[in-house]
Short mmCIF file of C-alpha atoms and ligand atoms in Angstrom, two decimals:
data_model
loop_
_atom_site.label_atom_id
_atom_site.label_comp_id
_atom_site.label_asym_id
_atom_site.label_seq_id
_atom_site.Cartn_x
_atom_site.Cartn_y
_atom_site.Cartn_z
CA UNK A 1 100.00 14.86 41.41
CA UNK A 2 96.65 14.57 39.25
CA UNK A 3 94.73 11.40 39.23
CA UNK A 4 92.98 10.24 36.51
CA UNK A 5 90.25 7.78 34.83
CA UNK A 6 90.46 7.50 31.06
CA UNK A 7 87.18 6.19 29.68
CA UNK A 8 87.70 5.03 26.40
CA UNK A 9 91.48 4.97 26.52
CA UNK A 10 92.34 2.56 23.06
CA UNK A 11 90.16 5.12 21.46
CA UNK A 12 91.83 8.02 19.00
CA UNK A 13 90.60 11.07 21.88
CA UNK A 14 92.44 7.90 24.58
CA UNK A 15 95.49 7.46 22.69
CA UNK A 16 96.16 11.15 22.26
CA UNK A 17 95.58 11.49 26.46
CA UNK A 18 98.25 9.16 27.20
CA UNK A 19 99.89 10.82 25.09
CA UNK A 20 99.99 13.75 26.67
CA UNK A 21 100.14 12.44 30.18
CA UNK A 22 103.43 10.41 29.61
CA UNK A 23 105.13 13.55 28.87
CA UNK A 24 104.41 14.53 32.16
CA UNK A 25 105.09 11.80 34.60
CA UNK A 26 105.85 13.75 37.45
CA UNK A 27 101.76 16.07 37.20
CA UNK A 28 99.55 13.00 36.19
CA UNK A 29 99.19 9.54 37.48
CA UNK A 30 96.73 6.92 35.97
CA UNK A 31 94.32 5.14 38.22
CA UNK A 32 92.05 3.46 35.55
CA UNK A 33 91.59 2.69 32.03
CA UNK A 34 88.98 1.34 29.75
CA UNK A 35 87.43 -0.14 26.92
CA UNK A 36 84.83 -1.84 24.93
CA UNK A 37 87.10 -4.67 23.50
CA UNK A 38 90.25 -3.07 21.91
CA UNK A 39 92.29 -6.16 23.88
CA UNK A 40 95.22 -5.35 22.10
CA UNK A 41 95.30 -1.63 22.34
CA UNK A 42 94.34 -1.76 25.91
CA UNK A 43 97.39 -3.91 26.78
CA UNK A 44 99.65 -1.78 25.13
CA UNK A 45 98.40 1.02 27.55
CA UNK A 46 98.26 -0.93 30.64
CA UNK A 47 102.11 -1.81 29.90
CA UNK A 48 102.69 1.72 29.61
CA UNK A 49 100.79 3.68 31.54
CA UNK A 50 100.70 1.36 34.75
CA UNK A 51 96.90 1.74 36.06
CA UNK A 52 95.51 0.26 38.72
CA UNK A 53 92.61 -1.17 37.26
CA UNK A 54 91.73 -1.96 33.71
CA UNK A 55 88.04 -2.30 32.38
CA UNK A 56 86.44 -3.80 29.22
CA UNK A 57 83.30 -3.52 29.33
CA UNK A 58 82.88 -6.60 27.17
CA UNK A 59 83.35 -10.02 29.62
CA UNK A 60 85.23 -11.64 26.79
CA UNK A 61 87.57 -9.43 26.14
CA UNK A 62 88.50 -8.70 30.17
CA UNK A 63 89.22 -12.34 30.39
CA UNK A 64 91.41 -12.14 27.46
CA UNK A 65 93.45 -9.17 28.80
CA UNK A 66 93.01 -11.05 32.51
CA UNK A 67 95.30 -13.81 31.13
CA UNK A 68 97.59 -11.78 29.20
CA UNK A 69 98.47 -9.01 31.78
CA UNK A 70 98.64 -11.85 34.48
CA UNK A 71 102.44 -12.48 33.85
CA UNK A 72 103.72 -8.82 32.53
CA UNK A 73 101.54 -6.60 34.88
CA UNK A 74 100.20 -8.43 37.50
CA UNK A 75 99.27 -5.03 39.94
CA UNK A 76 97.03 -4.26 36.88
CA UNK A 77 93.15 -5.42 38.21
CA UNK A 78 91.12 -6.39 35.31
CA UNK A 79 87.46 -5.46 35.80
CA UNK A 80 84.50 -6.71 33.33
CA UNK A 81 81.31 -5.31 32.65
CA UNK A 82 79.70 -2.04 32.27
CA UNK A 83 79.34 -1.15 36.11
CA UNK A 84 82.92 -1.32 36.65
CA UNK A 85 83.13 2.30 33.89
CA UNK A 86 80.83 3.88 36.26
CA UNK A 87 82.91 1.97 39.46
CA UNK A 88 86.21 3.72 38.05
CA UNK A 89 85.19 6.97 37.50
CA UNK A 90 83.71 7.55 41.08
CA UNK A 91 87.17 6.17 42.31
CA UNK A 92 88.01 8.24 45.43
CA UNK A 93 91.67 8.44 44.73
CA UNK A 94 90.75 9.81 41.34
CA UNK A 95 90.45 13.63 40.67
CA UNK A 96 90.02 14.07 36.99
CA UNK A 97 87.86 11.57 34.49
CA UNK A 98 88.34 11.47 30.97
CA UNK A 99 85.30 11.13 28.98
CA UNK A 100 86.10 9.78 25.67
CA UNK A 101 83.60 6.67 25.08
CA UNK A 102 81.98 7.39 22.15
CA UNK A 103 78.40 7.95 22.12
CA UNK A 104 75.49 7.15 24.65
CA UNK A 105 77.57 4.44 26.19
CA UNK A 106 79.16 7.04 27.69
CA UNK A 107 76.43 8.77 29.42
CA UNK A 108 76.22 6.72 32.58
CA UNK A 109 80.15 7.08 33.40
CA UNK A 110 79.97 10.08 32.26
CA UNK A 111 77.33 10.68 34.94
CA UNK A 112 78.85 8.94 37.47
CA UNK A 113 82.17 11.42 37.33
CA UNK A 114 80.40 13.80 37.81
CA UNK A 115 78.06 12.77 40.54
CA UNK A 116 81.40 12.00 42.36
CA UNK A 117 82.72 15.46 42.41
CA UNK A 118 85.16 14.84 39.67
CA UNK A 119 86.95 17.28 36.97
CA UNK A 120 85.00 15.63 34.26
CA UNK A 121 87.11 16.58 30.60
CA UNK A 122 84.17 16.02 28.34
CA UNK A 123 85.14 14.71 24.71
CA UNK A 124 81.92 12.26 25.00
CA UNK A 125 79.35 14.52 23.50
CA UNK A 126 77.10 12.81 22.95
CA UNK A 127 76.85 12.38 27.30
CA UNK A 128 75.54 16.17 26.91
CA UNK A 129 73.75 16.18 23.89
CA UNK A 130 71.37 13.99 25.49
CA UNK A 131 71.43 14.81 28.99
CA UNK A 132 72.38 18.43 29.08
CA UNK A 133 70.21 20.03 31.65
CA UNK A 134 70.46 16.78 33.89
CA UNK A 135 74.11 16.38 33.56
CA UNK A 136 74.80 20.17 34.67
CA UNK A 137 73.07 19.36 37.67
CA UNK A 138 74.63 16.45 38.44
CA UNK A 139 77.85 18.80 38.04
CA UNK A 140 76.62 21.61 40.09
CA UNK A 141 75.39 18.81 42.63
CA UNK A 142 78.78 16.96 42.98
CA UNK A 143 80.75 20.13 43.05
CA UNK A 144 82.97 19.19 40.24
CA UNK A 145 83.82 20.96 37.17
CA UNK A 146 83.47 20.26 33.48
CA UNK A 147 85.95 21.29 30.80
CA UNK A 148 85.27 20.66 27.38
CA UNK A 149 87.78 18.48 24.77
CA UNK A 150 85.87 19.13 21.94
CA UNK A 151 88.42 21.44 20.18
CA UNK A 152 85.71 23.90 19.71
CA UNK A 153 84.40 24.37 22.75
CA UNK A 154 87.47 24.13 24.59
CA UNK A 155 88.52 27.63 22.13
CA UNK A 156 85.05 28.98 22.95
CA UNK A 157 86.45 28.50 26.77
CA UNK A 158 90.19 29.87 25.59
CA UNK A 159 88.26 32.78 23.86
CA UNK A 160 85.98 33.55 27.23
CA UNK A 161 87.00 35.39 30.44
CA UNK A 162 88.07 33.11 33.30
CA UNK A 163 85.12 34.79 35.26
CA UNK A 164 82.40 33.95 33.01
CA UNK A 165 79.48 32.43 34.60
CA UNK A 166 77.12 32.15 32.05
CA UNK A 167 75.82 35.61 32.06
CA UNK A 168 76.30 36.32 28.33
CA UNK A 169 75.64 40.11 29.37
CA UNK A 170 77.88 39.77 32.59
CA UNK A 171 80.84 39.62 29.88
CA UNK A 172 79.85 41.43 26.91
CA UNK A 173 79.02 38.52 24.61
CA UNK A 174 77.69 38.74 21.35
CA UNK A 175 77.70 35.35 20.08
CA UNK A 176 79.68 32.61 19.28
CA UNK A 177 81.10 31.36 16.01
CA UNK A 178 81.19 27.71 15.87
CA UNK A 179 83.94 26.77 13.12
CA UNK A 180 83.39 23.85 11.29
CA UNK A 181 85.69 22.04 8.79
CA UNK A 182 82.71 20.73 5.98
CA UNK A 183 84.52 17.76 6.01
CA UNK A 184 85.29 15.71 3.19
CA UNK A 185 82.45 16.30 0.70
CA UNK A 186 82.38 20.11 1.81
CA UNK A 187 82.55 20.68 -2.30
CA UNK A 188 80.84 17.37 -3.08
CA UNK A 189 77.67 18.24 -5.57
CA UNK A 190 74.67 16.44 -3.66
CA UNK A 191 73.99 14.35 -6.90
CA UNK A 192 77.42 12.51 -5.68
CA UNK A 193 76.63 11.88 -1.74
CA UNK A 194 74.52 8.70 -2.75
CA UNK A 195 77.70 6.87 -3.85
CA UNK A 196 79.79 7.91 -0.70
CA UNK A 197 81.48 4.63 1.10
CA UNK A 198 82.36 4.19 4.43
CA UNK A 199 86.23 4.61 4.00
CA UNK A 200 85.66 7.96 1.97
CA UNK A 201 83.28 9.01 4.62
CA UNK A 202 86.03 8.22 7.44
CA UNK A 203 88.63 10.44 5.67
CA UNK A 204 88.62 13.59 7.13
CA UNK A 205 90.81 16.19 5.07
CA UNK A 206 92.35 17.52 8.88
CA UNK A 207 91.35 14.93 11.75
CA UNK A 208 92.10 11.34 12.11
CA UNK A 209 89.17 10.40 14.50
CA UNK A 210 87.15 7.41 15.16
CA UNK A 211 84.75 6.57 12.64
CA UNK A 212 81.72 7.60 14.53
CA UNK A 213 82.86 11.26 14.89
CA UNK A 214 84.59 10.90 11.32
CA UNK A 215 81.46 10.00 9.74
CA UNK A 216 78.92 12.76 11.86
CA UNK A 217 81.87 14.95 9.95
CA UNK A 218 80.43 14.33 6.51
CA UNK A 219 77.10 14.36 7.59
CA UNK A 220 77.71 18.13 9.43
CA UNK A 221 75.46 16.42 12.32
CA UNK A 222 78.94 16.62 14.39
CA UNK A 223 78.23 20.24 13.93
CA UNK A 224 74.98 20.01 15.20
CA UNK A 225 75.78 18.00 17.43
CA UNK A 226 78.65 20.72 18.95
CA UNK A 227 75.83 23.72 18.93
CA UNK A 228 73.66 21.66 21.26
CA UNK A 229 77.27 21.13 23.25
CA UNK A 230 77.59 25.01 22.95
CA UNK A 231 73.82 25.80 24.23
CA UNK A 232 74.48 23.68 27.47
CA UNK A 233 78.30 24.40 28.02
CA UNK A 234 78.19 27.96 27.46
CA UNK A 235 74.51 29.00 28.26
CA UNK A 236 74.03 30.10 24.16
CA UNK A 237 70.53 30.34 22.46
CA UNK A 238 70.51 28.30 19.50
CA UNK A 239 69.96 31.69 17.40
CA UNK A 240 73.53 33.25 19.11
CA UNK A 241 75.58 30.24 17.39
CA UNK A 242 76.52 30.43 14.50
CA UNK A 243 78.45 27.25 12.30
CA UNK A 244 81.14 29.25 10.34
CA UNK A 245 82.43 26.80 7.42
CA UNK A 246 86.50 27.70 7.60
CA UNK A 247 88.22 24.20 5.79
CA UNK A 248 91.71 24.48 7.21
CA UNK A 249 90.81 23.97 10.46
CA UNK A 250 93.23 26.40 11.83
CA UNK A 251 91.20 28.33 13.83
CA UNK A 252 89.19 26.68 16.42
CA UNK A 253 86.18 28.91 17.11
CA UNK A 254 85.57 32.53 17.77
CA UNK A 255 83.65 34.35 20.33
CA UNK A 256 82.24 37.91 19.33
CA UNK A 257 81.71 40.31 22.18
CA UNK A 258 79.40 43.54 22.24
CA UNK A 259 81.90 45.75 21.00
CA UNK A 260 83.05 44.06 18.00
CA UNK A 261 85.83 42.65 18.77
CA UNK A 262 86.12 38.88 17.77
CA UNK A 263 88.52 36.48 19.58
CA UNK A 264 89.74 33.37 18.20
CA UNK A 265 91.68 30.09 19.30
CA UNK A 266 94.05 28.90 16.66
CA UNK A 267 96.65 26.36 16.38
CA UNK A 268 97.53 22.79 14.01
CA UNK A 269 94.87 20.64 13.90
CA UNK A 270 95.79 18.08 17.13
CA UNK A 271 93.76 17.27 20.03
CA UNK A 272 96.29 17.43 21.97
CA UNK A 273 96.27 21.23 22.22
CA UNK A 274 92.86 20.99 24.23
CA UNK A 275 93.60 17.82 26.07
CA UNK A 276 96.75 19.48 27.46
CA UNK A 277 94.98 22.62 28.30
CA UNK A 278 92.27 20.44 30.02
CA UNK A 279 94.46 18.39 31.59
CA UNK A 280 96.49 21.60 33.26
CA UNK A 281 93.59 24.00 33.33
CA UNK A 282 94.16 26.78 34.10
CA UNK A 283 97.85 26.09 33.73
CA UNK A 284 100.08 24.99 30.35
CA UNK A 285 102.02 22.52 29.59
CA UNK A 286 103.53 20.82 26.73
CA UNK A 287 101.14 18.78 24.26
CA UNK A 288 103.87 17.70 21.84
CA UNK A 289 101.98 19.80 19.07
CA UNK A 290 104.25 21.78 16.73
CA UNK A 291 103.89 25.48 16.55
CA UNK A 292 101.53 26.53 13.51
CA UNK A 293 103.70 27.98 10.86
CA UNK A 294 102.11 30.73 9.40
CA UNK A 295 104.07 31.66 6.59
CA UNK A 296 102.56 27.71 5.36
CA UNK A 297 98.96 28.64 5.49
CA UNK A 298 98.02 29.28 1.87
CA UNK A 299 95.24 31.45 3.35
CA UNK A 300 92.09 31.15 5.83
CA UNK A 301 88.60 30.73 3.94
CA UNK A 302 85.06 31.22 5.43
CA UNK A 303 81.61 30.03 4.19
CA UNK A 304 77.96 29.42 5.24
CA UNK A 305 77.27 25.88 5.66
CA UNK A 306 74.66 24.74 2.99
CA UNK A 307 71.73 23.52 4.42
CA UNK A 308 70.74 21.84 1.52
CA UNK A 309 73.72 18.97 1.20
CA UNK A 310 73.70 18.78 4.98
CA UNK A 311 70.23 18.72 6.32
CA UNK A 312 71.82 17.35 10.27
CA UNK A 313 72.50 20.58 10.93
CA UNK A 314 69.28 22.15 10.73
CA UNK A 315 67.34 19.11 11.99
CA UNK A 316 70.14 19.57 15.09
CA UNK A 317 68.94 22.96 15.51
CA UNK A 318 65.16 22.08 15.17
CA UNK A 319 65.70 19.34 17.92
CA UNK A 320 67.36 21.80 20.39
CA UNK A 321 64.36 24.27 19.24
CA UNK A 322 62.38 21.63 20.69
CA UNK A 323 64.12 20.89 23.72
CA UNK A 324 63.17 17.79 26.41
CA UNK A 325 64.42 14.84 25.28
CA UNK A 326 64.71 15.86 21.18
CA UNK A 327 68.56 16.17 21.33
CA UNK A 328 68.27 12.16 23.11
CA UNK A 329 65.86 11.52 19.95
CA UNK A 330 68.38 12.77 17.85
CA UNK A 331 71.42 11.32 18.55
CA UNK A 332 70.18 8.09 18.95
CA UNK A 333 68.38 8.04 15.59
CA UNK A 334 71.50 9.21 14.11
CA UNK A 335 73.87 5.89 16.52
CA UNK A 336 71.31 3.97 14.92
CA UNK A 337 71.86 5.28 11.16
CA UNK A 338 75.48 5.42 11.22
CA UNK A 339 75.91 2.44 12.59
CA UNK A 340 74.27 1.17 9.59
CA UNK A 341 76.03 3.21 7.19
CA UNK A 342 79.52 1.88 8.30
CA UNK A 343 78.13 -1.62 8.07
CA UNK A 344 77.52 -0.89 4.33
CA UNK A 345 73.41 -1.41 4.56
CA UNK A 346 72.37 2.34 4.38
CA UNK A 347 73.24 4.96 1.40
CA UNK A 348 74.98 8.14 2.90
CA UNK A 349 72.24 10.44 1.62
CA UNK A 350 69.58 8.40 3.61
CA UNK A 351 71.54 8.92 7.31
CA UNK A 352 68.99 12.24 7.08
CA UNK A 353 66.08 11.47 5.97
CA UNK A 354 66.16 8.31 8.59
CA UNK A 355 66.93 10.70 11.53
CA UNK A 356 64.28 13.71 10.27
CA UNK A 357 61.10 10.50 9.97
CA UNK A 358 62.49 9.49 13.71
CA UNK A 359 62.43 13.15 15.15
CA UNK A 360 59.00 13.85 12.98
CA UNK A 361 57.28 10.80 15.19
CA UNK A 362 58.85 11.21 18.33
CA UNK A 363 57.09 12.48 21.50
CA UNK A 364 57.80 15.60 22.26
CA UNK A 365 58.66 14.93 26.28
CA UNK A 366 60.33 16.96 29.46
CA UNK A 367 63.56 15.53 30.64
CA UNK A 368 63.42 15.49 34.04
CA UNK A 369 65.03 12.23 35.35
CA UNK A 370 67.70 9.98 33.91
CA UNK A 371 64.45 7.70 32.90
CA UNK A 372 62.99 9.92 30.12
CA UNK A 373 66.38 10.54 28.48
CA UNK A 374 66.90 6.28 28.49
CA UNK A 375 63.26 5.61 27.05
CA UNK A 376 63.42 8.72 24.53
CA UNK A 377 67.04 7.35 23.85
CA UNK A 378 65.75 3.30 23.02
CA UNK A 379 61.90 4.39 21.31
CA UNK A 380 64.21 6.64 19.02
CA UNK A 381 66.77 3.63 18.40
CA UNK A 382 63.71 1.40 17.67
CA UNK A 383 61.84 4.35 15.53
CA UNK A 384 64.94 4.40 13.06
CA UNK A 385 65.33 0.59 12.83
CA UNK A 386 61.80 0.75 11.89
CA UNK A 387 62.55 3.86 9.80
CA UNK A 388 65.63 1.88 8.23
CA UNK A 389 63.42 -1.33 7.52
CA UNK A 390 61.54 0.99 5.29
CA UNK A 391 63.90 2.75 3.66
P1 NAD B 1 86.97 6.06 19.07
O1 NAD B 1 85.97 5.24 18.35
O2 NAD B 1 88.33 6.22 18.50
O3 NAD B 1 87.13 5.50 20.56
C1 NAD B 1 86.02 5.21 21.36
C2 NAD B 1 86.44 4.63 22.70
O4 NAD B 1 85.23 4.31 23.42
C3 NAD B 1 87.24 3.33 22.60
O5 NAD B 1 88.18 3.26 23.66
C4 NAD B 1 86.18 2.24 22.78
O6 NAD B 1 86.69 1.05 23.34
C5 NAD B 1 85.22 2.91 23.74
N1 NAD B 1 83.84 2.42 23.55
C6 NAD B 1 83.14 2.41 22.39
N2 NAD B 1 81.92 1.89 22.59
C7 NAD B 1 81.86 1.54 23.89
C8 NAD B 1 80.87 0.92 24.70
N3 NAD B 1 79.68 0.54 24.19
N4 NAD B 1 81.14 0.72 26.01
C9 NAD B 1 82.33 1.10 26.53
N5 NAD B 1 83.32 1.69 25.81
C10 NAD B 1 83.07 1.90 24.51
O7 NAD B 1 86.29 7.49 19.28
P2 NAD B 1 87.02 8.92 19.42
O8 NAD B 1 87.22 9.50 18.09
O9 NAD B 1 88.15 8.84 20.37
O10 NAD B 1 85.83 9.77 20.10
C11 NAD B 1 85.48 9.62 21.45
C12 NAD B 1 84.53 10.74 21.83
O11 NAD B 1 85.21 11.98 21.72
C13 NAD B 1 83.30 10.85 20.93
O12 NAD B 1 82.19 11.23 21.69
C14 NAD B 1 83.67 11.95 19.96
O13 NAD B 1 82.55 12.65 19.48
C15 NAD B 1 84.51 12.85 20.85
N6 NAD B 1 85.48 13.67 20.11
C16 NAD B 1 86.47 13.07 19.40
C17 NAD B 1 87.38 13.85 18.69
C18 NAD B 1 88.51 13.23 17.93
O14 NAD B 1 89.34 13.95 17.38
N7 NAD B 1 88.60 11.91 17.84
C19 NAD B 1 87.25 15.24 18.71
C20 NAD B 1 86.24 15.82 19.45
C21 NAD B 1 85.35 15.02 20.15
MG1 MG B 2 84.75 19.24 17.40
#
């Protein structure tokens, strides 16, 4: 019997755990959930699923679930506060934690997992993206393992021998070959971005995600954003990864080894394929995802990403180029600007240009502790509200 935390469980990466877990109630038990302030959502899942303990990390809305789970659940302990994500990860009966808060919220949890030993299943990341070297460490230190949810990365680890340690040379590895759907303006002249809303931004031609992730889509950054997660997952120099444009999102990623032969992870578009494998590493089980019908595709299309409509990508490259705390800078400038783009006060062509002025003033500074990644993380939150004020 598995264990587990789910961090962010009312979230779409949440949803499609439970998922997967309640069609196997005799592998996985759940000893925590959480969330921000999803009260509904998180009810739902405590009726469900049965954990022991049930966060929100918002007082208001653990009081709220308190009172409602107090007559139909009352072995359900409601917890408050932002501690208690951390407190439930580290959980001793717990083996396996579930990353999926979204964005630098999650890093401390994240942390925590992993500082406890766990099997951390990292959707969250942004966690790594900001703390990469640090959060290896604290992986290495613990003794636990991470596996990666990001449908990319968990290919790259599909498409990898089970004895690869890093050594690129150890293995024969050439390089890998990020895919990347373009998202919804893939074809979008630039001339058009300006106009983009929210909702278009949000409506991804293959995922339904939350609208953080959905919007980084548009933008590419979630691209750049995945080759930093590549770099520290899988050891890769930024120049060995390269972002293959493929729209159906049928194959996952690719790795390329010395001899020429290219392996690739494929299936329907459905988290659920890497959560399951995750989840059961290094055995399978069922995800509930149909199998992909081939004789359906109407064909699989490659293309170079254009630099020029999405300029996250390259200034994600330039900020692992940089290393220390750049990739913090980075994602923080872009919480900051997306933020404000799905609360209608920033154009979708300026998400960009407000990230590039942030990473253009930052300090360039080693990440050694915890500390530097938290200040790089708030002066670049504070350079793009600035930047943003000015725009
Ligand atoms: P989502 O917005 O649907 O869900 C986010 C979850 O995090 C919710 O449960 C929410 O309550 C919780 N949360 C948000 N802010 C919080 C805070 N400040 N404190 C505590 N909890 C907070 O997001 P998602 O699409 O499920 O994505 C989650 C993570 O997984 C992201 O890092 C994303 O990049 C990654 N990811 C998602 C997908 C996908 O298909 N959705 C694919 C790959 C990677
Ligand atoms: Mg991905």
């Amino acid at each position: 019997m598995q264990t587990l935390t789910i961090l962010g469980a009312t979230g779409s990466i949440g949803k499609s755990t439970l998922d997967v877990v309640a069609r196997h109630p005799e592998r996985f038990r759940i000893a925590a959930l959480t969330a921000r302030n999803q009260v509904d959502a998180m009810e739902a899942a405590c009726l469900s699923a049965g954990p022991r303990y049930a966060v929100m990390s918002e007082a208001a809305a653990a009081a709220e679930l308190d009172q409602r789970l107090r007559a139909r659940a009352p072995h359900v302990q409601v917890l408050a506060g932002e501690a208690a994500l951390s407190e439930v990860a580290a959980l001793p009966e717990v083996d396996t934690v579930m990353a999926a808060i979204v964005g630098a919220a999650g890093l401390r949890p994240t942390l925590a997992a992993a500082r406890a030993g766990k099997r951390v299943l990292l959707a969250n990341k942004e966690a790594l993206v900001m703390a990469g070297q640090l959060f290896l460490r604290t992986v290495r230190e613990g003794g636990g393992t991470v596996i990666p949810i990001d449908s990319e990365h968990n290919a790259i680890l599909q498409c990898l021998p089970g004895r690869f340690d890093g050594n690129w040379a150890g293995v024969g590895v050439r390089r890998i070959l990020l895919t990347a759907s373009g998202g919804p303006f893939r074809a979008t002249p630039f001339g058009e971005l300006a106009a983009v809303t929210p909702d278009q931004a949000c409506a991804h031609p293959n995922w339904v995600m939350g609208r953080k992730i959905s919007v980084d889509s548009a933008t590419m950054m979630n691209k750049g954003l995945e080759v930093i997660e590549a770099h520290y997952l899988f050891n890769a120099p930024a120049e060995s990864i390269e972002v293959v444009v493929h729209p159906q999102s049928v194959i996952h990623s690719m790795v390329e080894y010395v001899d020429g032969s290219v392996i690739a992870q494929m299936g329907n578009p459905d988290m659920r394929t890497p959560i399951a494998h995750a989840l059961a590493f290094p055995e399978r089980i069922e995800s509930g995802v149909r199998s992909l019908n081939f004789f359906a595709l109407t064909g699989l299309h490659f293309e170079r990403p254009d630099l020029a409509r999405f300029p996250c990508l390259a200034l994600a490259y330039d900020a692992l180029r940089m290393g220390g705390t750049m990739p913090a800078t980075l994602n923080a400038a872009n919480e900051v600007a997306v933020a404000r783009f799905l609360e209608g006060g920033l154009r979708f062509d300026r998400i960009a240009p407000v990230i590039e002025t942030v990473l253009a003033r930052a300090q360039h500074r080693v990440a050694s502790g915890l500390d530097d990644v938290f200040d790089a993380d708030r002066c670049a939150r504070d350079a793009a509200k600035h930047a943003l004020a000015h725009a």
